CSV table of C-alpha atoms in Angstrom, one decimal:
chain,number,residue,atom,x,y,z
X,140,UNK,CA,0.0,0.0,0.0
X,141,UNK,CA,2.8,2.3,0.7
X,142,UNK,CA,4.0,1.8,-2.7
X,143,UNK,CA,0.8,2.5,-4.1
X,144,UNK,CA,0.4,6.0,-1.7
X,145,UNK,CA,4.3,6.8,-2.9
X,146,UNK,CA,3.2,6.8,-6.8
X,147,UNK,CA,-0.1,9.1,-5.9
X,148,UNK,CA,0.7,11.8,-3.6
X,149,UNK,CA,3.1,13.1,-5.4
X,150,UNK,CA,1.0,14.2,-8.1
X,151,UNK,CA,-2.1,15.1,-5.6
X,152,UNK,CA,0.6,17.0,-3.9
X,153,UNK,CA,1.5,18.9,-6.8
X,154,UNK,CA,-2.5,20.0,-7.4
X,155,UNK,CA,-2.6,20.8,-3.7
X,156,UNK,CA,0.0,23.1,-4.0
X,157,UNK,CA,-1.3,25.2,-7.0
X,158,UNK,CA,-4.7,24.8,-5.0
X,159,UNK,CA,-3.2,26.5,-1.7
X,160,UNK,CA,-1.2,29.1,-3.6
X,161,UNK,CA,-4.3,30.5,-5.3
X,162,UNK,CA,-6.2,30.4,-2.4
X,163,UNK,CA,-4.0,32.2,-0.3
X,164,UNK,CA,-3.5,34.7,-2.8
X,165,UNK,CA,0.1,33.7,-3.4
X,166,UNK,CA,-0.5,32.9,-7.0
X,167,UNK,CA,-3.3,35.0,-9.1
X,168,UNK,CA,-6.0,33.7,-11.2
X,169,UNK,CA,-5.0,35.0,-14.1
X,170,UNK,CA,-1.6,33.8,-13.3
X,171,UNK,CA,-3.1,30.0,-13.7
X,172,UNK,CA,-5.4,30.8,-16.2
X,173,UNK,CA,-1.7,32.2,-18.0
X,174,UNK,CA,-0.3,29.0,-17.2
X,175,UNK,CA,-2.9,26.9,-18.4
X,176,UNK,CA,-2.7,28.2,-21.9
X,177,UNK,CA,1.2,27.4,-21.7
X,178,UNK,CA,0.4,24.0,-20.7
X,179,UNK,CA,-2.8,23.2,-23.2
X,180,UNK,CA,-1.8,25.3,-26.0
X,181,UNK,CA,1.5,24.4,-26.3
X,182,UNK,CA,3.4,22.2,-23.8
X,183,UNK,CA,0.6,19.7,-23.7
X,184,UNK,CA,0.6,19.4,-27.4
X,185,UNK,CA,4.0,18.5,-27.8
X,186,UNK,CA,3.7,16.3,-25.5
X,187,UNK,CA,1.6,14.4,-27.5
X,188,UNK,CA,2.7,15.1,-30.8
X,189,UNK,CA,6.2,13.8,-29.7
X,190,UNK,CA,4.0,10.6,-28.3
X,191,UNK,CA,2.3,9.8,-31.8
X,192,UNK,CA,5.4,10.7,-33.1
X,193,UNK,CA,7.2,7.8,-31.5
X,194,UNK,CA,3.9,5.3,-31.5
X,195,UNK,CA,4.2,1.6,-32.9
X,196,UNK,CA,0.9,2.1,-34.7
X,197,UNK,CA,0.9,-2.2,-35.4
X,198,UNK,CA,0.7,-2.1,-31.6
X,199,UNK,CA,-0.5,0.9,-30.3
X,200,UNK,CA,-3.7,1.0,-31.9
X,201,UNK,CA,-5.4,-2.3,-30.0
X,202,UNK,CA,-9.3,-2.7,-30.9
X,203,UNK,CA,-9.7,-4.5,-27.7
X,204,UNK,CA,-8.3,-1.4,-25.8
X,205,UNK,CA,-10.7,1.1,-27.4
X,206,UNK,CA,-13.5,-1.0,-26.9
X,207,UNK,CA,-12.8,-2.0,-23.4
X,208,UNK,CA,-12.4,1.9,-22.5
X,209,UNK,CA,-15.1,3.5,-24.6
X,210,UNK,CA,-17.2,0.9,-24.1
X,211,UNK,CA,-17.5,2.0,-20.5
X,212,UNK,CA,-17.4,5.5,-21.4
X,213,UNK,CA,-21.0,4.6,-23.3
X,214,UNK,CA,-22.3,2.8,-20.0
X,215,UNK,CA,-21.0,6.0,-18.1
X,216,UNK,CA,-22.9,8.5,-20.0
X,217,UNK,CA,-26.1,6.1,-20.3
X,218,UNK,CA,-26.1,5.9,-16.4
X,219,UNK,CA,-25.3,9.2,-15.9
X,220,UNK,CA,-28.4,10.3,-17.9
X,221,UNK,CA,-30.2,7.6,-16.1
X,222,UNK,CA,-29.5,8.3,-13.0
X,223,UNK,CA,-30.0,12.4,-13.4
X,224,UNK,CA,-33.9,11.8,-14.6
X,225,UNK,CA,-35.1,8.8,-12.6
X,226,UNK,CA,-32.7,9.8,-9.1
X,227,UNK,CA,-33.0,13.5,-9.2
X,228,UNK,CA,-35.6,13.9,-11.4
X,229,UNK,CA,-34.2,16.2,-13.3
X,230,UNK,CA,-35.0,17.1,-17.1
X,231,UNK,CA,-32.9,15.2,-19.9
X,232,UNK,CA,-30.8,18.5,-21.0
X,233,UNK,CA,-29.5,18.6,-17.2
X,234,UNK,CA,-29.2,14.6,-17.8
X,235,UNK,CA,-26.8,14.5,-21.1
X,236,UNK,CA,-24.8,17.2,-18.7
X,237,UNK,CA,-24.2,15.0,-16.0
X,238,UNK,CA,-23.9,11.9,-18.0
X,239,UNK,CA,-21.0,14.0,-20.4
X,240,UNK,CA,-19.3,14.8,-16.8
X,241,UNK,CA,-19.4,11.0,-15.9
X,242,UNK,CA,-18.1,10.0,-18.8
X,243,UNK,CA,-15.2,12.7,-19.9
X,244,UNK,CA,-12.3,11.1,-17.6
X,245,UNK,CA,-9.5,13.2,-16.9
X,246,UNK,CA,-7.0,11.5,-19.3
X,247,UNK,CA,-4.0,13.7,-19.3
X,248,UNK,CA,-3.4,16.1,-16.6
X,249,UNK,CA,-4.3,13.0,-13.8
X,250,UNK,CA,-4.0,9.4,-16.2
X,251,UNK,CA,-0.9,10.3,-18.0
X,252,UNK,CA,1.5,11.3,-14.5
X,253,UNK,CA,0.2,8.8,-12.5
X,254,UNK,CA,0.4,6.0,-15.0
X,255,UNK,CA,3.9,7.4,-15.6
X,256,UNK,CA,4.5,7.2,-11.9
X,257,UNK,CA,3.4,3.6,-11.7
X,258,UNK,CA,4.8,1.7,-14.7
X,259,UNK,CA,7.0,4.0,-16.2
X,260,UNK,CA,7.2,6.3,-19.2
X,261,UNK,CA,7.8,3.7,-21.6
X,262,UNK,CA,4.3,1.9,-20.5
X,263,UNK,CA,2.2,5.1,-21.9
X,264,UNK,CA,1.6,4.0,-25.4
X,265,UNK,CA,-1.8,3.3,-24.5
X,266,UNK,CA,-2.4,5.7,-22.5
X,267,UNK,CA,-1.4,8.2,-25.8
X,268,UNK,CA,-3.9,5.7,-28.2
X,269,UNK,CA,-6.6,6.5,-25.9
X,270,UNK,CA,-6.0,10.4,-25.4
X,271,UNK,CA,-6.0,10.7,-29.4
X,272,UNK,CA,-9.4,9.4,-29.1
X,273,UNK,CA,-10.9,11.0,-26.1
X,274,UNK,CA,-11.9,14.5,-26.8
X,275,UNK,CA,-13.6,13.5,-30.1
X,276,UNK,CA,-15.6,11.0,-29.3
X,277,UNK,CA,-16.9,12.6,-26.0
X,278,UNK,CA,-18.2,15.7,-27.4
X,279,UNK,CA,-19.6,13.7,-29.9
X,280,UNK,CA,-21.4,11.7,-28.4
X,281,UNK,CA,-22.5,14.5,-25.5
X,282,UNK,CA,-23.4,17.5,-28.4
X,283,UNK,CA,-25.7,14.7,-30.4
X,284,UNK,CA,-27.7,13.6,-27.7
X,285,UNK,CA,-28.0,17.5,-26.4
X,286,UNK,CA,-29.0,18.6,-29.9
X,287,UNK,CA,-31.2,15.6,-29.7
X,288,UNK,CA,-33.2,16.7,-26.7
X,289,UNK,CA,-32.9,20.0,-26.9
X,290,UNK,CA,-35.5,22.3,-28.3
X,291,UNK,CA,-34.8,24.8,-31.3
X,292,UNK,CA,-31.2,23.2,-31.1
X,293,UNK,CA,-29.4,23.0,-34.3
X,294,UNK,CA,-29.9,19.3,-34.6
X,295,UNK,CA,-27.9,16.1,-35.4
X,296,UNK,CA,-25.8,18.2,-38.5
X,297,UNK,CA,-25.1,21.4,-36.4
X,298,UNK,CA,-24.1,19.4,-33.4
X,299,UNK,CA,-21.9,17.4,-35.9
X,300,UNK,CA,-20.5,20.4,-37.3
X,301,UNK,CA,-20.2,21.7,-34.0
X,302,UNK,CA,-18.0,18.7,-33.4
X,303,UNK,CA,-15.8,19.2,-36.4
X,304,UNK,CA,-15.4,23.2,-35.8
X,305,UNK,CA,-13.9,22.1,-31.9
X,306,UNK,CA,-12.2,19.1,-32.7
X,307,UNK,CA,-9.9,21.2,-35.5
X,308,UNK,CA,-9.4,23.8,-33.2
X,309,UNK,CA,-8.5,22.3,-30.5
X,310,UNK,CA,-4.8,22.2,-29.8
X,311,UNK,CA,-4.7,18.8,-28.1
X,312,UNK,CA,-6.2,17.3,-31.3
X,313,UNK,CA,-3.9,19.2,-33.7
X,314,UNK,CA,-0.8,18.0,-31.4
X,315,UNK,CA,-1.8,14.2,-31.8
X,316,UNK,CA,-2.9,14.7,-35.5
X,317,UNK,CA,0.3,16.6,-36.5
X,318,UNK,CA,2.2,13.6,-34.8
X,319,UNK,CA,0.0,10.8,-36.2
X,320,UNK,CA,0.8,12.4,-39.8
X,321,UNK,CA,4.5,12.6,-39.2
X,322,UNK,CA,4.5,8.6,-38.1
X,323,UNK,CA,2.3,7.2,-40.9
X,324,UNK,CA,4.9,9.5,-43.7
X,325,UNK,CA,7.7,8.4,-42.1
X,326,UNK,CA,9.5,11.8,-41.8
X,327,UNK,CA,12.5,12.4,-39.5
X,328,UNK,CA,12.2,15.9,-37.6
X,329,UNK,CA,15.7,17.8,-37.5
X,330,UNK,CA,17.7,17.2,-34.3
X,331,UNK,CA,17.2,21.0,-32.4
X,332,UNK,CA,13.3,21.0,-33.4
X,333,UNK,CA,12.8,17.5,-31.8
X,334,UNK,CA,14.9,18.8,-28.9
X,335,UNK,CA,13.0,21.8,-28.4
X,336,UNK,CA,9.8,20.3,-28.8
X,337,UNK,CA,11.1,18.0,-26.4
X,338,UNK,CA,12.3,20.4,-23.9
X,339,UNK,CA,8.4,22.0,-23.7
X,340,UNK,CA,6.6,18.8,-23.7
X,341,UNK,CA,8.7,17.7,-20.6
X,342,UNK,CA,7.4,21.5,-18.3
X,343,UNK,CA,4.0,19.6,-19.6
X,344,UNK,CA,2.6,17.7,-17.0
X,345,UNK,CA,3.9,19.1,-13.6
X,346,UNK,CA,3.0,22.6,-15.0
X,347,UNK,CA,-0.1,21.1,-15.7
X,348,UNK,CA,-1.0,20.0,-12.4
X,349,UNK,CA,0.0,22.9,-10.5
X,350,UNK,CA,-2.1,24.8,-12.7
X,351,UNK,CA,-5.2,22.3,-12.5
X,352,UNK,CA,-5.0,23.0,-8.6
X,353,UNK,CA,-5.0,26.5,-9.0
X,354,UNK,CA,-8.5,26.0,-11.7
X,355,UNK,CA,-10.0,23.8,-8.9
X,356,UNK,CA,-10.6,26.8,-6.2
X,357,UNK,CA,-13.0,28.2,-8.8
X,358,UNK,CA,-14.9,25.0,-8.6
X,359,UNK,CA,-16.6,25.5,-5.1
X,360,UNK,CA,-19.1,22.5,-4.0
X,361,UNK,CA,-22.4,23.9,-3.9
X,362,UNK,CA,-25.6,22.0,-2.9
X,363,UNK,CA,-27.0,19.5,-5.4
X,364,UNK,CA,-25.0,16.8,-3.4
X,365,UNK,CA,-27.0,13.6,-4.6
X,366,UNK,CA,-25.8,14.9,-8.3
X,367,UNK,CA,-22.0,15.3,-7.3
X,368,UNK,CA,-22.1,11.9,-5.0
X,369,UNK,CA,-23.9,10.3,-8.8
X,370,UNK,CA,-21.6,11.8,-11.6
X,371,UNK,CA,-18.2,11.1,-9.3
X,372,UNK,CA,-19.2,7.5,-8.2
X,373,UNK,CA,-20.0,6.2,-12.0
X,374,UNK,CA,-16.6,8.0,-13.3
X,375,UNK,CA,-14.6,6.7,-10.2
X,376,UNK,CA,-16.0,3.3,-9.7
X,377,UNK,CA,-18.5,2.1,-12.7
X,378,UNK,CA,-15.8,3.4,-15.4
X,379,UNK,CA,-13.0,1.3,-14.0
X,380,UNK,CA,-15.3,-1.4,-12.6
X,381,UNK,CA,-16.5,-1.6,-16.9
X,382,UNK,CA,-13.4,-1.6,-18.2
X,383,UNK,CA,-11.6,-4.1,-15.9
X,384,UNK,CA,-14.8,-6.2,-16.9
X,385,UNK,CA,-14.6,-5.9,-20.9
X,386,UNK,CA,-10.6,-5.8,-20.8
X,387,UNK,CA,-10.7,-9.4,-18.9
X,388,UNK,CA,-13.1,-11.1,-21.5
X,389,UNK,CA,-11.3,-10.1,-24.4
X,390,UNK,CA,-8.3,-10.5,-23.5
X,391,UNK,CA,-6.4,-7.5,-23.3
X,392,UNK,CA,-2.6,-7.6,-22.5
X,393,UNK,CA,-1.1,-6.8,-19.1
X,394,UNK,CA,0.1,-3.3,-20.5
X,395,UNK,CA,-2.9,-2.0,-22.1
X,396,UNK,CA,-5.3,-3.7,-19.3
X,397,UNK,CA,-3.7,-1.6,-17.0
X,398,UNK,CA,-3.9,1.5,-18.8
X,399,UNK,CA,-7.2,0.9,-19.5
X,400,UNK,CA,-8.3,0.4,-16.4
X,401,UNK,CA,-6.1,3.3,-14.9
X,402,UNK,CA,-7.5,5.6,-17.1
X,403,UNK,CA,-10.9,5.0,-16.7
X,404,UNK,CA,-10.5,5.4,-13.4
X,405,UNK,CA,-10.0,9.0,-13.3
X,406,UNK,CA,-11.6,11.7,-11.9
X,407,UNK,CA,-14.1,13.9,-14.2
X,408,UNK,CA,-11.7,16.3,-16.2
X,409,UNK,CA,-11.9,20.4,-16.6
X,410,UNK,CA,-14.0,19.5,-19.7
X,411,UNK,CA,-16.8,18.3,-18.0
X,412,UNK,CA,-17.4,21.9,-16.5
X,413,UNK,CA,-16.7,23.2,-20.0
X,414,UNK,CA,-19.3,21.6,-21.8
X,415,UNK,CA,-22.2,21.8,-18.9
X,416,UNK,CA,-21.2,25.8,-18.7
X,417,UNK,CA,-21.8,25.9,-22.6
X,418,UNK,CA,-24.9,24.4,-22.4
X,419,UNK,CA,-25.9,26.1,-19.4
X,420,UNK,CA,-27.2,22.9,-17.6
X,421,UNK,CA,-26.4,21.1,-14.4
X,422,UNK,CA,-23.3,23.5,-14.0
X,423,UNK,CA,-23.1,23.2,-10.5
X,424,UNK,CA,-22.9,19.4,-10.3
X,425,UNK,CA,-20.3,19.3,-13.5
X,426,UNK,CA,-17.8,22.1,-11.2
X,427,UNK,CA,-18.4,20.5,-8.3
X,428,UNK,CA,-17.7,16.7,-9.7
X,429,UNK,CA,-14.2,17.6,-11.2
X,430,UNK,CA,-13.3,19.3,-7.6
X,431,UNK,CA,-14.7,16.4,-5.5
X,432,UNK,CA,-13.7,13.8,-8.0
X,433,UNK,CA,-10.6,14.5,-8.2
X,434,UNK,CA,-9.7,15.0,-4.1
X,435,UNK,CA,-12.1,11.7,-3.6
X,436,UNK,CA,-9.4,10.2,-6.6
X,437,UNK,CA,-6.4,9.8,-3.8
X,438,UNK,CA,-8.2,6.9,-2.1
X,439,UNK,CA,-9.8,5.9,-5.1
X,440,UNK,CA,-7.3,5.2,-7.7
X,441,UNK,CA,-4.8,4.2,-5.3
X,442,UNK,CA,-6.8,1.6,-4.6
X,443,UNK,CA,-7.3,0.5,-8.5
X,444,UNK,CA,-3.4,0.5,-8.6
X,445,UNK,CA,-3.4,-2.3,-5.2
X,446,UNK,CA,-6.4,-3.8,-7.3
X,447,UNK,CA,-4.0,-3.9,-10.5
């Protein structure tokens, strides 16, 4: 257990520290919000780009992985909408909202250091297959069903091409489909350029998680408690609990099981507020699940890593 705390605090100490410095005024808002652009603009894309870069696509790219993980992602958002109209009776805009928050995982600024912390950077290649996947199919799947329910929305195509304007402006996405396009031509980036994209993408994730702690005082739990307890048990529990399930019957491999697994198991990422605030439902419960899900995440996913 002690090795288990030793590869977690670290990085909950790291968002506990941005937390505390924003909260006692020694580090400004804008200050983060400063930081976070350096980190998802630019450091966290070259993380990634570097990543697909270096991907073994013959092995990377595992159906049963993708299934096992997004499978559960499905089952997330399903009993997340579920839940939010037969639980808290609550109307089916407010549901998709929760149900996106249950499903949208944290996969980069929590999966990717902690996985690294456990097994090791050179254990991440599925962890990178299913970040270039993430973001995608998310908001597609949560803008459809919201256009679907919602009255006078733009419907299926304007969701759709809602989808398609985020997804190409979205720096994350451009990072891992710049990479993915150098691997499949087979181009060699010149020496100082791969060194200085290198250099950025290695401030990535510890600037990353100072700054997520300093984003989380925003995120102040406020009432709608059955909500928050609902969204953070399906992503902390249900998601891993899926996943572990799928990955066992078909077979997965020790590497990608565990990353599988690990990654489901993640707290409700920034997005989740995202989307709820630009819908303008169940805003509360999205804020409040990425701050309680992600403190709750200490005892949770260590205890997914003593599982694994």
């Amino acid at each position: 257990m002690l090795d288990v705390l030793a590869v977690t605090v670290p990085v909950f100490l790291i968002i506990g520290a941005g937390y505390l410095a924003v909260w006692r005024s020694l580090f400004t808002q804008s200050q983060v919000d400063g930081l976070m652009v350096f980190t998802q603009r630019f450091a966290i894309p070259c993380l990634l780009f570097g990543a697909m870069v270096r991907l073994d696509l013959s092995e990377g790219f595992d159906w049963r992985l993708l299934v096992s993980y997004y499978s559960g992602s499905l089952v997330c958002f399903v009993a997340g909408i579920l839940g939010t109209l037969l639980w808290l009776r609550r109307g089916a805009e407010d549901a998709v909202a929760v149900g996106f928050a249950a499903m949208f995982a944290n996969t980069v600024l929590l999966g990717l250091p902690i996985a690294e912390r456990a097994y090791g950077s050179d254990s991440l290649a599925p962890n990178f297959t299913i970040i270039a996947f993430n973001a995608a199919f998310c908001y597609l799947i949560g803008i459809s069903a919201m256009e679907a329910v919602r009255a006078g929305g733009s419907g299926f195509l304007g969701g759709m091409r809602t989808v398609a304007r985020k997804m190409s402006t979205n720096s994350l996405m451009i990072g891992v489909a710049l990479g993915l396009a150098v691997n499949l031509t087979g181009l060699s980036l010149p020496d100082p350029l791969a060194e200085a994209i290198d250099l950025i993408a290695r401030a990535a994730l510890p600037a990353a998680l100072f700054g997520l702690g300093g984003v989380l005082v925003q995120y102040r739990p406020e009432g709608d408690a059955r909500g928050i307890v609902l969204c953070c048990g399906i992503a902390l529990i249900l998601h891993p609990a899926w996943t572990w399930g799928i990955g066992t019957v078909l077979g997965l491999g020790e590497g990608p099981f565990r990353a599988a697994v690990l990654t489901a198991a993640m707290a409700p990422g920034v997005n989740s507020y995202l989307f709820a605030a630009m819908h303008g439902r169940a805003v509360r419960i999205s804020a409040s699940s990425v701050l309680i899900g992600t403190a709750a995440s200490v005892v949770t996913v260590s205890g997914w890593l003593l599982l694994l």
